[in-house]
Coordinates of C-alpha atoms and ligand atoms in Angstrom, one line a residue:
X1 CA 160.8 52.8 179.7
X2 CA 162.9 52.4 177.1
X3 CA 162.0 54.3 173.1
X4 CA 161.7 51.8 170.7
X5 CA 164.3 51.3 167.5
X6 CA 162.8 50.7 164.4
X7 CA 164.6 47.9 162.9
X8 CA 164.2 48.1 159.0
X9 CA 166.2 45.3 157.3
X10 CA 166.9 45.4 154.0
X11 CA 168.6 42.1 153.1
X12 CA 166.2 41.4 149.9
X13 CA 166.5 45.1 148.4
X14 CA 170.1 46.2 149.3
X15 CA 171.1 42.7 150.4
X16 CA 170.3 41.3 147.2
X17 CA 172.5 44.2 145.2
X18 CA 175.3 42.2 146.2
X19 CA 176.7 40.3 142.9
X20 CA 175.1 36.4 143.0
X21 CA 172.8 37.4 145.6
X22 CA 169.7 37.5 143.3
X23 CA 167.0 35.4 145.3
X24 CA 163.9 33.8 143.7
X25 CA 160.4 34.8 144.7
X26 CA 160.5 31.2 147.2
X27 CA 163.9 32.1 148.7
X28 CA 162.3 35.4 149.6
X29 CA 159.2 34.1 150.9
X30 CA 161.1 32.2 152.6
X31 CA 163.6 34.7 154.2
X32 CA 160.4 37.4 154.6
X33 CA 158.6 34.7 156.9
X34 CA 162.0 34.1 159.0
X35 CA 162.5 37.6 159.4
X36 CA 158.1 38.3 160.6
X37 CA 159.5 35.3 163.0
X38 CA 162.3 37.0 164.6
X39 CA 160.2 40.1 165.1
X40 CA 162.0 42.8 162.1
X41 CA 159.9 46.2 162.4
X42 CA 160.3 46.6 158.3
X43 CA 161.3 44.6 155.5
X44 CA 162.2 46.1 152.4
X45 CA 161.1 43.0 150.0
X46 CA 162.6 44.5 146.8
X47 CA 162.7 47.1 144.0
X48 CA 159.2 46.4 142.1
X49 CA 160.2 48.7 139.5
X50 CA 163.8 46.8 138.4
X51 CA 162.1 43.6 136.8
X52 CA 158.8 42.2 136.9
X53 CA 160.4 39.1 138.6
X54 CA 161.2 41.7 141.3
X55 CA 157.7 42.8 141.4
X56 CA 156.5 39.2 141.5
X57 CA 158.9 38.5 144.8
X58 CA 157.5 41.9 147.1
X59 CA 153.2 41.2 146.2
X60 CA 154.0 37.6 147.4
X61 CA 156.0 38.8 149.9
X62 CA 153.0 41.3 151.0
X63 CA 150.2 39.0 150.4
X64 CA 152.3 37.0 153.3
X65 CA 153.5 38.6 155.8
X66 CA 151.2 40.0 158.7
X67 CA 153.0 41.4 161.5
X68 CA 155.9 43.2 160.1
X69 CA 155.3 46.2 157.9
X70 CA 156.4 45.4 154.0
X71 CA 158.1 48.0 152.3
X72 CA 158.7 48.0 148.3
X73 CA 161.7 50.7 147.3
X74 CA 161.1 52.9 144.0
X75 CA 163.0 55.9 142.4
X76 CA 161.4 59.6 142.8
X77 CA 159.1 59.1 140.0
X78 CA 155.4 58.7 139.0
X79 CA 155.9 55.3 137.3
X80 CA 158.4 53.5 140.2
X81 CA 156.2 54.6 142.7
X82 CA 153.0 53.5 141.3
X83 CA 154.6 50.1 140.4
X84 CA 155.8 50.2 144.4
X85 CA 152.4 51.1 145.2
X86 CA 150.8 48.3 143.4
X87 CA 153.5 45.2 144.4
X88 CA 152.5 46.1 148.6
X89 CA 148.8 46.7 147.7
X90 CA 147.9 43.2 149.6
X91 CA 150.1 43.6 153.0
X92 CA 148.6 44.4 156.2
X93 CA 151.3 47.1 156.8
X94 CA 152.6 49.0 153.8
X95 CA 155.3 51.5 152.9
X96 CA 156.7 53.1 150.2
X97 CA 160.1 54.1 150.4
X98 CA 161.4 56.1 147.6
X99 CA 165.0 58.5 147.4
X100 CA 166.6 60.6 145.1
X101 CA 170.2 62.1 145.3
X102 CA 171.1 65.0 146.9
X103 CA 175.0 65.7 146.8
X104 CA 176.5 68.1 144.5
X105 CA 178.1 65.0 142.7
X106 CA 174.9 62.8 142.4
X107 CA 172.9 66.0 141.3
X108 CA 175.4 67.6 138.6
X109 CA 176.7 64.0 137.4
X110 CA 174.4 61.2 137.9
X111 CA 170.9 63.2 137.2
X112 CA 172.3 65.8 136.1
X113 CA 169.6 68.0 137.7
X114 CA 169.8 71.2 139.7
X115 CA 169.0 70.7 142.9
X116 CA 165.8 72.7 142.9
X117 CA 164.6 70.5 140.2
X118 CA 165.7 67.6 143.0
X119 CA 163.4 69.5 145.4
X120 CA 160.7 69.7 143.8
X121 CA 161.2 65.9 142.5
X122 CA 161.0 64.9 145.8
X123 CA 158.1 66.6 147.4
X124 CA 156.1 65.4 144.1
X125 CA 157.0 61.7 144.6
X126 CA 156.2 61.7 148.6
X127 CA 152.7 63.6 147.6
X128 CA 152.5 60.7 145.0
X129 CA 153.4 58.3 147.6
X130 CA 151.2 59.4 150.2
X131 CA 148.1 58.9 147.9
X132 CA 148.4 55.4 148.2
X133 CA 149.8 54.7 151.8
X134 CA 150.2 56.4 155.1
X135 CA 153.6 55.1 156.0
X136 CA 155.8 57.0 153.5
X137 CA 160.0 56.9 153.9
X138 CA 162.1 59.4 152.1
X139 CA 165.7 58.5 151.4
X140 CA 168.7 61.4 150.5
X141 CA 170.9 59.2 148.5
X142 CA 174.7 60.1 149.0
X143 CA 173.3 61.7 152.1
X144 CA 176.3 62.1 153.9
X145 CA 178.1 63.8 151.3
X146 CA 175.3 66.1 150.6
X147 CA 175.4 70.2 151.8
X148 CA 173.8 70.1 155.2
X149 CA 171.5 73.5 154.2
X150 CA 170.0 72.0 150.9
X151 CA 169.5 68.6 153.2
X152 CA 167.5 70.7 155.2
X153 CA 165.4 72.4 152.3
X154 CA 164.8 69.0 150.9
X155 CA 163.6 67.6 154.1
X156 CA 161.8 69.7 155.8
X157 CA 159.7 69.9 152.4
X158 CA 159.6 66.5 152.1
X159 CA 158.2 66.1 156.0
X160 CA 155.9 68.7 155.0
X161 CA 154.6 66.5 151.8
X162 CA 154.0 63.8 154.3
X163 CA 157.3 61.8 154.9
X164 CA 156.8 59.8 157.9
X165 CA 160.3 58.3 158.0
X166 CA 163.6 60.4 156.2
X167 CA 166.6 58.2 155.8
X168 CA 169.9 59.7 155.7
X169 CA 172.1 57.6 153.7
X170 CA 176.0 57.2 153.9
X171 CA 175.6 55.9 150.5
X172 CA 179.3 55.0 149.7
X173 CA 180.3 54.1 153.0
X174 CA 182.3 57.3 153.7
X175 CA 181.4 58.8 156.9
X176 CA 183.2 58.3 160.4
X177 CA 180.9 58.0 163.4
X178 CA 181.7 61.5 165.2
X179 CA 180.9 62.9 162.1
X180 CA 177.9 61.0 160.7
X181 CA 176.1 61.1 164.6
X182 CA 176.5 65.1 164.1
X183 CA 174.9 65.3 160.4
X184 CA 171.8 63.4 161.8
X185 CA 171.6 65.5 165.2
X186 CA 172.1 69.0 163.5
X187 CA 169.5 67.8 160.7
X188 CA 167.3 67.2 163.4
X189 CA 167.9 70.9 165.1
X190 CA 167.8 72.3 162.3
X191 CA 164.8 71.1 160.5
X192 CA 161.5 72.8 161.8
X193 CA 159.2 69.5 161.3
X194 CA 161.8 67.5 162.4
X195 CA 159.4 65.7 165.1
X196 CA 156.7 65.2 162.5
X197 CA 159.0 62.3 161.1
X198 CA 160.9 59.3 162.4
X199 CA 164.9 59.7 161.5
X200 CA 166.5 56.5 159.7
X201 CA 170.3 55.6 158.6
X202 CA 171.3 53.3 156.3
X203 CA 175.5 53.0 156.0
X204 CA 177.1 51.2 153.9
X205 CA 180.5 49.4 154.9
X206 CA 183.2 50.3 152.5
X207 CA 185.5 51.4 155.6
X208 CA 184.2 49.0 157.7
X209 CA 182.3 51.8 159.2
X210 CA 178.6 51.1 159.0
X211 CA 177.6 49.6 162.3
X212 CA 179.8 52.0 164.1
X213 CA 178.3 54.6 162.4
X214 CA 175.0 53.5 163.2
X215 CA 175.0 52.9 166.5
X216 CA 176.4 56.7 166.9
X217 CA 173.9 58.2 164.9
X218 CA 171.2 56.4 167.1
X219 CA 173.0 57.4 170.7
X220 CA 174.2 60.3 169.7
X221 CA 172.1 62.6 166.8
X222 CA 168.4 60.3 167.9
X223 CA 167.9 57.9 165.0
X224 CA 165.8 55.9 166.3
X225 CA 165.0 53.6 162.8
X226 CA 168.2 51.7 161.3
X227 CA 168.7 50.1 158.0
X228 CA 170.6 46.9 158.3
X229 CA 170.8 43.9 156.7
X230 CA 171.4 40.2 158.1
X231 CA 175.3 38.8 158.0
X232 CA 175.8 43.0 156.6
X233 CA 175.4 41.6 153.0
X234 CA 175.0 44.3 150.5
X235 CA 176.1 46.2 147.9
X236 CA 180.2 46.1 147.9
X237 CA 181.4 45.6 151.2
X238 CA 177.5 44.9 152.5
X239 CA 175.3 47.0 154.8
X240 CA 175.5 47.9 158.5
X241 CA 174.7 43.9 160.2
X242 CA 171.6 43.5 161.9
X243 CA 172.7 40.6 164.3
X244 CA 175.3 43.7 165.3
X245 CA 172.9 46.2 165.7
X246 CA 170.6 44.7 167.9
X247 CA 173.3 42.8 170.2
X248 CA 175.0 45.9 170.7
X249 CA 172.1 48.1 171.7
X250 CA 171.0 45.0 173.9
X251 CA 174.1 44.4 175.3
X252 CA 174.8 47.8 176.4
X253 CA 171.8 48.7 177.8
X254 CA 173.2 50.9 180.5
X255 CA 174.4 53.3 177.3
X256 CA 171.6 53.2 174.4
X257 CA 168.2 54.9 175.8
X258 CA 166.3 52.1 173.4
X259 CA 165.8 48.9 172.1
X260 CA 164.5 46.6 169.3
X261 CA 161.8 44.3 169.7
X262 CA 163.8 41.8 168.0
X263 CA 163.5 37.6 169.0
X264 CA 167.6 37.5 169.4
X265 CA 167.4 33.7 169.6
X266 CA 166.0 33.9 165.8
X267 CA 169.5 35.5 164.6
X268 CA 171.8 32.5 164.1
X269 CA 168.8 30.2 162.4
X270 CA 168.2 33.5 160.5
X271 CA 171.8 34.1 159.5
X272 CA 171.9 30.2 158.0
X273 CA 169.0 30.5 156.1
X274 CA 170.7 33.9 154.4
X275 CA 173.8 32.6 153.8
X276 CA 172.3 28.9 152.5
X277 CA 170.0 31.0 150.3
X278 CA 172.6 33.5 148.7
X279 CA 175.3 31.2 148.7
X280 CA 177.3 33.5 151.1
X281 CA 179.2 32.0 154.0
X282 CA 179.4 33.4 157.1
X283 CA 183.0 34.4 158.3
X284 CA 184.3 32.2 161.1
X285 CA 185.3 35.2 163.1
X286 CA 181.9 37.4 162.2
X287 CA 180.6 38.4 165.3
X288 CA 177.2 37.1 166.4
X289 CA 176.6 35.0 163.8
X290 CA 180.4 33.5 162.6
X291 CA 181.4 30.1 163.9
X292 CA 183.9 31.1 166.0
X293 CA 181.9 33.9 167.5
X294 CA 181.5 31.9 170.7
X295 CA 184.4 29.7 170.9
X296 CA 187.5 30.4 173.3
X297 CA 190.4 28.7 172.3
X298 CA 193.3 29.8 174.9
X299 CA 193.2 27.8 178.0
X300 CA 192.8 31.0 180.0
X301 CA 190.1 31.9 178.5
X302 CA 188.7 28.6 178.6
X303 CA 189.9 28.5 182.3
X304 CA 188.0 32.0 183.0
X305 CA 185.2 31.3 181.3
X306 CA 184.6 27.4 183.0
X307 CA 185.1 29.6 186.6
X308 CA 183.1 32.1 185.7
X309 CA 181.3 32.6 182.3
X310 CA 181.4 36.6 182.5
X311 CA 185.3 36.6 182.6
X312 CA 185.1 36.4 178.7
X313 CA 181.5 36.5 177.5
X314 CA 179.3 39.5 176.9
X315 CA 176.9 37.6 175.8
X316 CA 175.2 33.7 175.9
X317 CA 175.5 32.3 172.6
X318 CA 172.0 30.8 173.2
X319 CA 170.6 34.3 173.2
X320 CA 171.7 34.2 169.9
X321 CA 170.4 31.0 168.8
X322 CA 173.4 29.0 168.9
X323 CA 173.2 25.8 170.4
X324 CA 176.6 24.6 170.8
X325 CA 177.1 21.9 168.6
X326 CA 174.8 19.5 170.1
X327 CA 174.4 16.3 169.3
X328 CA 170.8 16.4 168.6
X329 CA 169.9 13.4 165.8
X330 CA 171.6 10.2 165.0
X331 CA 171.1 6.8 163.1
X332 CA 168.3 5.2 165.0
X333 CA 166.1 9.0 164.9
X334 CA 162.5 8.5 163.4
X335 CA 160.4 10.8 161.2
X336 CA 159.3 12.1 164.1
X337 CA 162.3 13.5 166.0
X338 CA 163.7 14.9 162.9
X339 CA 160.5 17.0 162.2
X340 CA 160.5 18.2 165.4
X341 CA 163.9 19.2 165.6
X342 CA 163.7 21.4 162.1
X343 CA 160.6 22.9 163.6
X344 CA 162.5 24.0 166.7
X345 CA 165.2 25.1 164.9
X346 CA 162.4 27.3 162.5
X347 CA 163.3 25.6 159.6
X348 CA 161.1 25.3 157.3
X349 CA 159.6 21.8 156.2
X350 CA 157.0 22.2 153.1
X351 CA 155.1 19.8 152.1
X352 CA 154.8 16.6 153.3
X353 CA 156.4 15.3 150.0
X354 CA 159.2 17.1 150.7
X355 CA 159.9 16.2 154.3
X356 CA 159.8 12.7 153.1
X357 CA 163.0 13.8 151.0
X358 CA 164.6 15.6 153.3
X359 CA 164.3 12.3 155.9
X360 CA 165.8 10.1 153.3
X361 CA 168.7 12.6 152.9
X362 CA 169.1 12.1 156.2
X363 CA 169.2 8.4 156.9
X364 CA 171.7 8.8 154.0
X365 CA 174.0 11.3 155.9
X366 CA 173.4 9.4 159.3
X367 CA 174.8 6.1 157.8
X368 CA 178.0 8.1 156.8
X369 CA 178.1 10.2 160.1
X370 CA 176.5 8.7 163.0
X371 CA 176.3 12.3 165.2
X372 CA 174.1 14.8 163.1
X373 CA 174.6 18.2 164.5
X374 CA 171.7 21.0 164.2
X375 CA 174.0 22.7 161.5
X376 CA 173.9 19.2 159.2
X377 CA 170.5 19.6 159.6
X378 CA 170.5 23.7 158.2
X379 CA 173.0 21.8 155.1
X380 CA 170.6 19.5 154.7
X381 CA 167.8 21.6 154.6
X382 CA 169.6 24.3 152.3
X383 CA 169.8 21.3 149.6
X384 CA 165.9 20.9 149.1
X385 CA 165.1 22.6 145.8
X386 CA 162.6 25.0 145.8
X387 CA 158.9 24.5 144.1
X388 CA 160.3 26.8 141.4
X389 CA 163.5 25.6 141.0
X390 CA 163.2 21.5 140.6
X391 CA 167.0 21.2 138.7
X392 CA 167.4 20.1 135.4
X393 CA 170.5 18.7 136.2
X394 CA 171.0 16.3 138.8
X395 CA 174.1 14.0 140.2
X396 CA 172.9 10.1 139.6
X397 CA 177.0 9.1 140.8
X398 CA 180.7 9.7 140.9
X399 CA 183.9 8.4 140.6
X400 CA 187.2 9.7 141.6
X401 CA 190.1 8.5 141.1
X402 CA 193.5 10.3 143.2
X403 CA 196.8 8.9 143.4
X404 CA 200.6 10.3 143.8
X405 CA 202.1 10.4 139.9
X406 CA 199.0 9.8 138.2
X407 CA 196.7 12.5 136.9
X408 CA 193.2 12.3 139.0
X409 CA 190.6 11.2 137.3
X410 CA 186.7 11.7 137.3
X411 CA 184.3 9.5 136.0
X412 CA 180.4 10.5 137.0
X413 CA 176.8 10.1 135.7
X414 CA 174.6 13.3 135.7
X415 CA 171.1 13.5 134.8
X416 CA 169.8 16.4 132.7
X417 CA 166.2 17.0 132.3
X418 CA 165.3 13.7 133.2
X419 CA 168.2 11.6 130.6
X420 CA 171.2 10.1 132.1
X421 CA 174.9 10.8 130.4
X422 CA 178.2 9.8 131.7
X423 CA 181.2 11.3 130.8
X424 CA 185.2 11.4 132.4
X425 CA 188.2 13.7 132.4
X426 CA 191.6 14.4 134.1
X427 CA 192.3 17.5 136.0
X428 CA 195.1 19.3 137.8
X429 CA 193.4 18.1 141.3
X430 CA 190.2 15.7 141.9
X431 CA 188.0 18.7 142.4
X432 CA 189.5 20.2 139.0
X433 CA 188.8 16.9 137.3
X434 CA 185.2 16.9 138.4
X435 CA 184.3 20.1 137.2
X436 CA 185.9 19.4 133.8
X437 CA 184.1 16.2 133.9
X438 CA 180.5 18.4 134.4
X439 CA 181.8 20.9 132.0
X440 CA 182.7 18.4 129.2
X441 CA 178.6 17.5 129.6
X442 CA 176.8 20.3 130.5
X443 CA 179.3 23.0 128.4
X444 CA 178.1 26.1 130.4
X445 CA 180.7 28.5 129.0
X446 CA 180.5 30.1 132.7
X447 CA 183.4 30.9 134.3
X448 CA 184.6 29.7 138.3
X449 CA 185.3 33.0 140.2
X450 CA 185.1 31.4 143.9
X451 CA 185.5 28.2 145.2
X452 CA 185.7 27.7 149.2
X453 CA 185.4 25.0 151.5
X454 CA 184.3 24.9 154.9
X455 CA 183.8 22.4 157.7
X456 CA 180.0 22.9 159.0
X457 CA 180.6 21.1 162.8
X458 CA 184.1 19.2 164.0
X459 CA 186.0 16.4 163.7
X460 CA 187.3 14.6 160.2
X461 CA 183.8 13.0 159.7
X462 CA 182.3 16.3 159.4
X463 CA 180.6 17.9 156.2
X464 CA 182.3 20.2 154.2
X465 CA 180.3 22.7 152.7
X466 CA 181.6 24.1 149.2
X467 CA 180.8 27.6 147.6
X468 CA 181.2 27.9 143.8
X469 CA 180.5 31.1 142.4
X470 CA 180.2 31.2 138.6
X471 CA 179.6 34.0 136.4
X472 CA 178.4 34.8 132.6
X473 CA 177.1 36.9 130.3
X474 CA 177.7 39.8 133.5
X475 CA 175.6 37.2 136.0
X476 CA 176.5 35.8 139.1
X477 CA 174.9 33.1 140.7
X478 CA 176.3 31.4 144.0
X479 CA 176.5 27.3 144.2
X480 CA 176.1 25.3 147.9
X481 CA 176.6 21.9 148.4
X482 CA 177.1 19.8 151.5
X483 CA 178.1 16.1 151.9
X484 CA 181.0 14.4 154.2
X485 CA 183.2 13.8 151.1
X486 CA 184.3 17.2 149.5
X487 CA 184.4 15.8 146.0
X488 CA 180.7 15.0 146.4
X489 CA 180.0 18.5 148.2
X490 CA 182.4 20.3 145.4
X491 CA 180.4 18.5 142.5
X492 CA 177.1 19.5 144.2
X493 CA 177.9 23.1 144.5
X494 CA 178.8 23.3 141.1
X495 CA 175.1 21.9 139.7
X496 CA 173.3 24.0 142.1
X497 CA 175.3 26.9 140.7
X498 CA 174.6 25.5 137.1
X499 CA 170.9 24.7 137.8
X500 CA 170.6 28.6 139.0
X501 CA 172.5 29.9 135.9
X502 CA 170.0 28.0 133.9
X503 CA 166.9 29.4 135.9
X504 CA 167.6 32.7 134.3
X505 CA 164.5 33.6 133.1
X506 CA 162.7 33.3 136.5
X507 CA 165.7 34.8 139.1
X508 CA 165.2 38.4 139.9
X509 CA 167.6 40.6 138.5
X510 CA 167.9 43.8 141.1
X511 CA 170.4 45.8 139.4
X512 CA 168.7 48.1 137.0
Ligands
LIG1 O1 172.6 53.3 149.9 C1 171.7 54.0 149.5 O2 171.7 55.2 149.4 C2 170.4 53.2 149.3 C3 169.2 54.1 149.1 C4 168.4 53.6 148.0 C5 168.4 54.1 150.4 O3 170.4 52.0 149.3
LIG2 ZN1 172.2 51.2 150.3

């Protein structure tokens, strides 16, 4: 019988540190209900304390979910934890997870605190913590940089104030896995209550590190919780990747003495949703969850793998939730297939109103492209506004105009708040002209700082799928748009960014 891993994912608290990853309180609803789906142990639903937006997001977030514990993250102080304490009162399960820093650095720099002052910090915020809720975790931030004998002061203090879970972070993404597996198994020799608590780790993936490191803590110094996040978005480079954790215990079996409860065929619908939500595309080559993850190119591997699909496979991308671009919708498909087909795929459909535009969005797109593969449908899907955020500014029609010696041209019709206005301008490329064109209307003042355009299935009648990334006044927000012409997709990921800059006063703002 195998032990169980704990997996705690922290997309919405950590994941959503990442700059333009802000969600609103729908988009995590949303995420929070995929992730109860495919089985997570914990979700971290946000920092209550960092906005009251924030706080809004986790008590809906806990009033929701049922089956997975909710868990609201809060500084080693009176007023976070209470303000934790009161955004999770509703869920079923609840957890408090709060941390304070423990290397030399942290202490004497950032807090500047000595470390018995730390100490006793911490030991007052868990007995704080435990006053409201049984299931208390207790994080050492900077963890792996910290001196191993105040780490186990601090922890075997904190146990004895009632920790049930202590997380070990590798804060900055600095540890190597030898190293980090060895921190987390002498912690656990040398702590006297060490059994009294479940041990956690969290790494971060500035060397690329964090699942690696991970995985050795669990199979060699007895995590048996890790923190992860899906397609390893987080802060800088992002989080240790729960679609990597999970596949890699499961896969090798025969060497990790546990396992996750996890629904693996949830991951890849799971991933989509993330990345549609943030606006962060997944990397073709990302295992698990990247386009390519599955596909084999060379014709010997394509011969091998025809013979004998273990020649080159480890895995069966339908474990995963991939279903091979299938040809699953076309022209003639009713109400009724297409419902059914977002339901197996765990999409979400709303309200009935809404499917209703969702199915007219996609007689449109099955005029233009008569094969609709499942990920069309996740595009399509991603475009539906949510309740929250109807946009203010809306695409009525375009124009473009590309030809070799003349400038390109863009003529288009947008409609803000409900008024229509055209408008026109030239630009160094059609997509350039475009956004000039939106600009010359809308005059944002934000400034492009990504645009990238990818093919969502094959062939040269497939969708492109544009990211625009556009920041001001020190905020980021992420643009998606989808269509078979990458003018049209370009233009729509540039109002969907716009529509989200201009939704500032209801997005959740993390970073404190
Ligand atoms: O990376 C970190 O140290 C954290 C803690 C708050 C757990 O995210
Ligand atoms: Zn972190």
């Amino acid at each position: 019988m195998k032990e169980h891993l704990i997996i705690f994912d922290t997309t919405m608290r950590d994941g959503e540190q990442s700059p333009g990853a802000s969600m609103t309180k729908e988009e995590k609803l949303r995420i929070a209900r995929q992730l109860e789906r495919m089985r997570v142990d914990v979700i971290e639903a946000g920092f209550p304390a960092a906005s009251p937006g924030d706080f809004d997001a986790v008590r809906a977030v806990a009033e929701t979910i049922k089956e997975s514990t909710v868990c609201a993250l809060a500084r080693a102080n009176d007023a976070d934890i209470e303000r934790a304490a009161e955004a999770i009162r509703p869920a079923k399960r609840q957890r408090i997870h709060t941390f304070i820093a423990t290397s030399p650095l942290h202490m004497e720099k950032k807090l500047g605190m000595r470390p018995d002052e730390v100490l006793e910090q911490a030991v007052r915020s868990v007995r704080l913590a435990r006053r409201y809720c049984d299931d208390v975790e207790f994080s050492t931030e900077d963890g792996s940089r910290s001196e191993i004998d105040f780490l186990c002061r601090i922890l075997e203090a904190v146990i004895d104030a009632g920790a049930t879970t202590v997380n070990i972070p590798d804060t900055v993404g600095y540890a190597v896995p030898e190293e980090y597996a060895n921190l987390i198994k002498t912690l656990r020799e040398r702590v006297p209550n060490s059994d009294k608590a479940i041990w956690s780790v969290h790494c971060h993936n500035d060397l690329g590190l964090a699942v690696a490191n991970s995985l050795a803590a669990v199979l060699e110094g007895g995590a048996r919780q890790v923190e992860c996040t899906i397609n390893g978005l987080g802060e800088r480079a992002g989080n240790a990747s729960l679609e990597e954790i999970v596949m890699a215990v499961r896969t090798r079996h025969d060497v990790f003495p546990c396992d996750t409860r996890i629904d693996a065929t949830q991951i890849v619908p799971t991933s989509k949703l993330v990345s549609t939500i943030t606006g962060f595309p997944v990397q073709p080559n990302k295992a698990i969850v990247g386009a390519n993850a599955f596909a084999h190119e060379s014709g010997i591997h394509q011969d091998g793998v025809l013979k004998h699909r273990e020649t080159y496979e480890i895995m069966r991308a339908e474990d995963v939730g991939w279903t091979a671009n299938k040809i699953v919708l076309g022209k003639h498909s009713g109400r009724r297939a297409f419902r059914a087909r977002l339901e197996e795929l765990g999409i979400e459909i709303g309200s009935e109103e809404q499917l209703n535009q969702a199915f007219a969005r996609f007689k449109e797109l099955a005029d233009k492209k008569h094969e609709i593969f499942d990920e069309d449908l996740f595009a399509l899907m991603a475009e539906e506004p949510a309740p929250s955020e109807q946009e203010r500014i809306r695409l009525v029609s375009t124009m473009i105009h590309s030809e070799t010696g003349e400038p390109p041209h863009a003529k288009l019709t947008l409609a803000i708040d409900g008024k229509e206005y055209s408008t026109e301008a030239d630009g160094s490329g059609p997509v350039d002209a475009a956004f000039k064109a939106i600009e010359s209307l809308v005059h944002s003042g934000a400034e492009l700082v990504l645009y990238s355009v990818n093919a969502i299935t094959q062939g040269t009648d497939a969708q492109g799928e544009v990211t625009v990334r556009l920041s001001k006044g020190g905020r980021i927000v992420n643009g998606l748009g989808a269509d078979t012409d990458i003018i049209v997709a370009s233009i729509k990921a540039y109002i969907n960014a716009l529509n989200k800059l201009q939704h500032d006063a209801v997005r959740i703002n993390p970073q404190l």
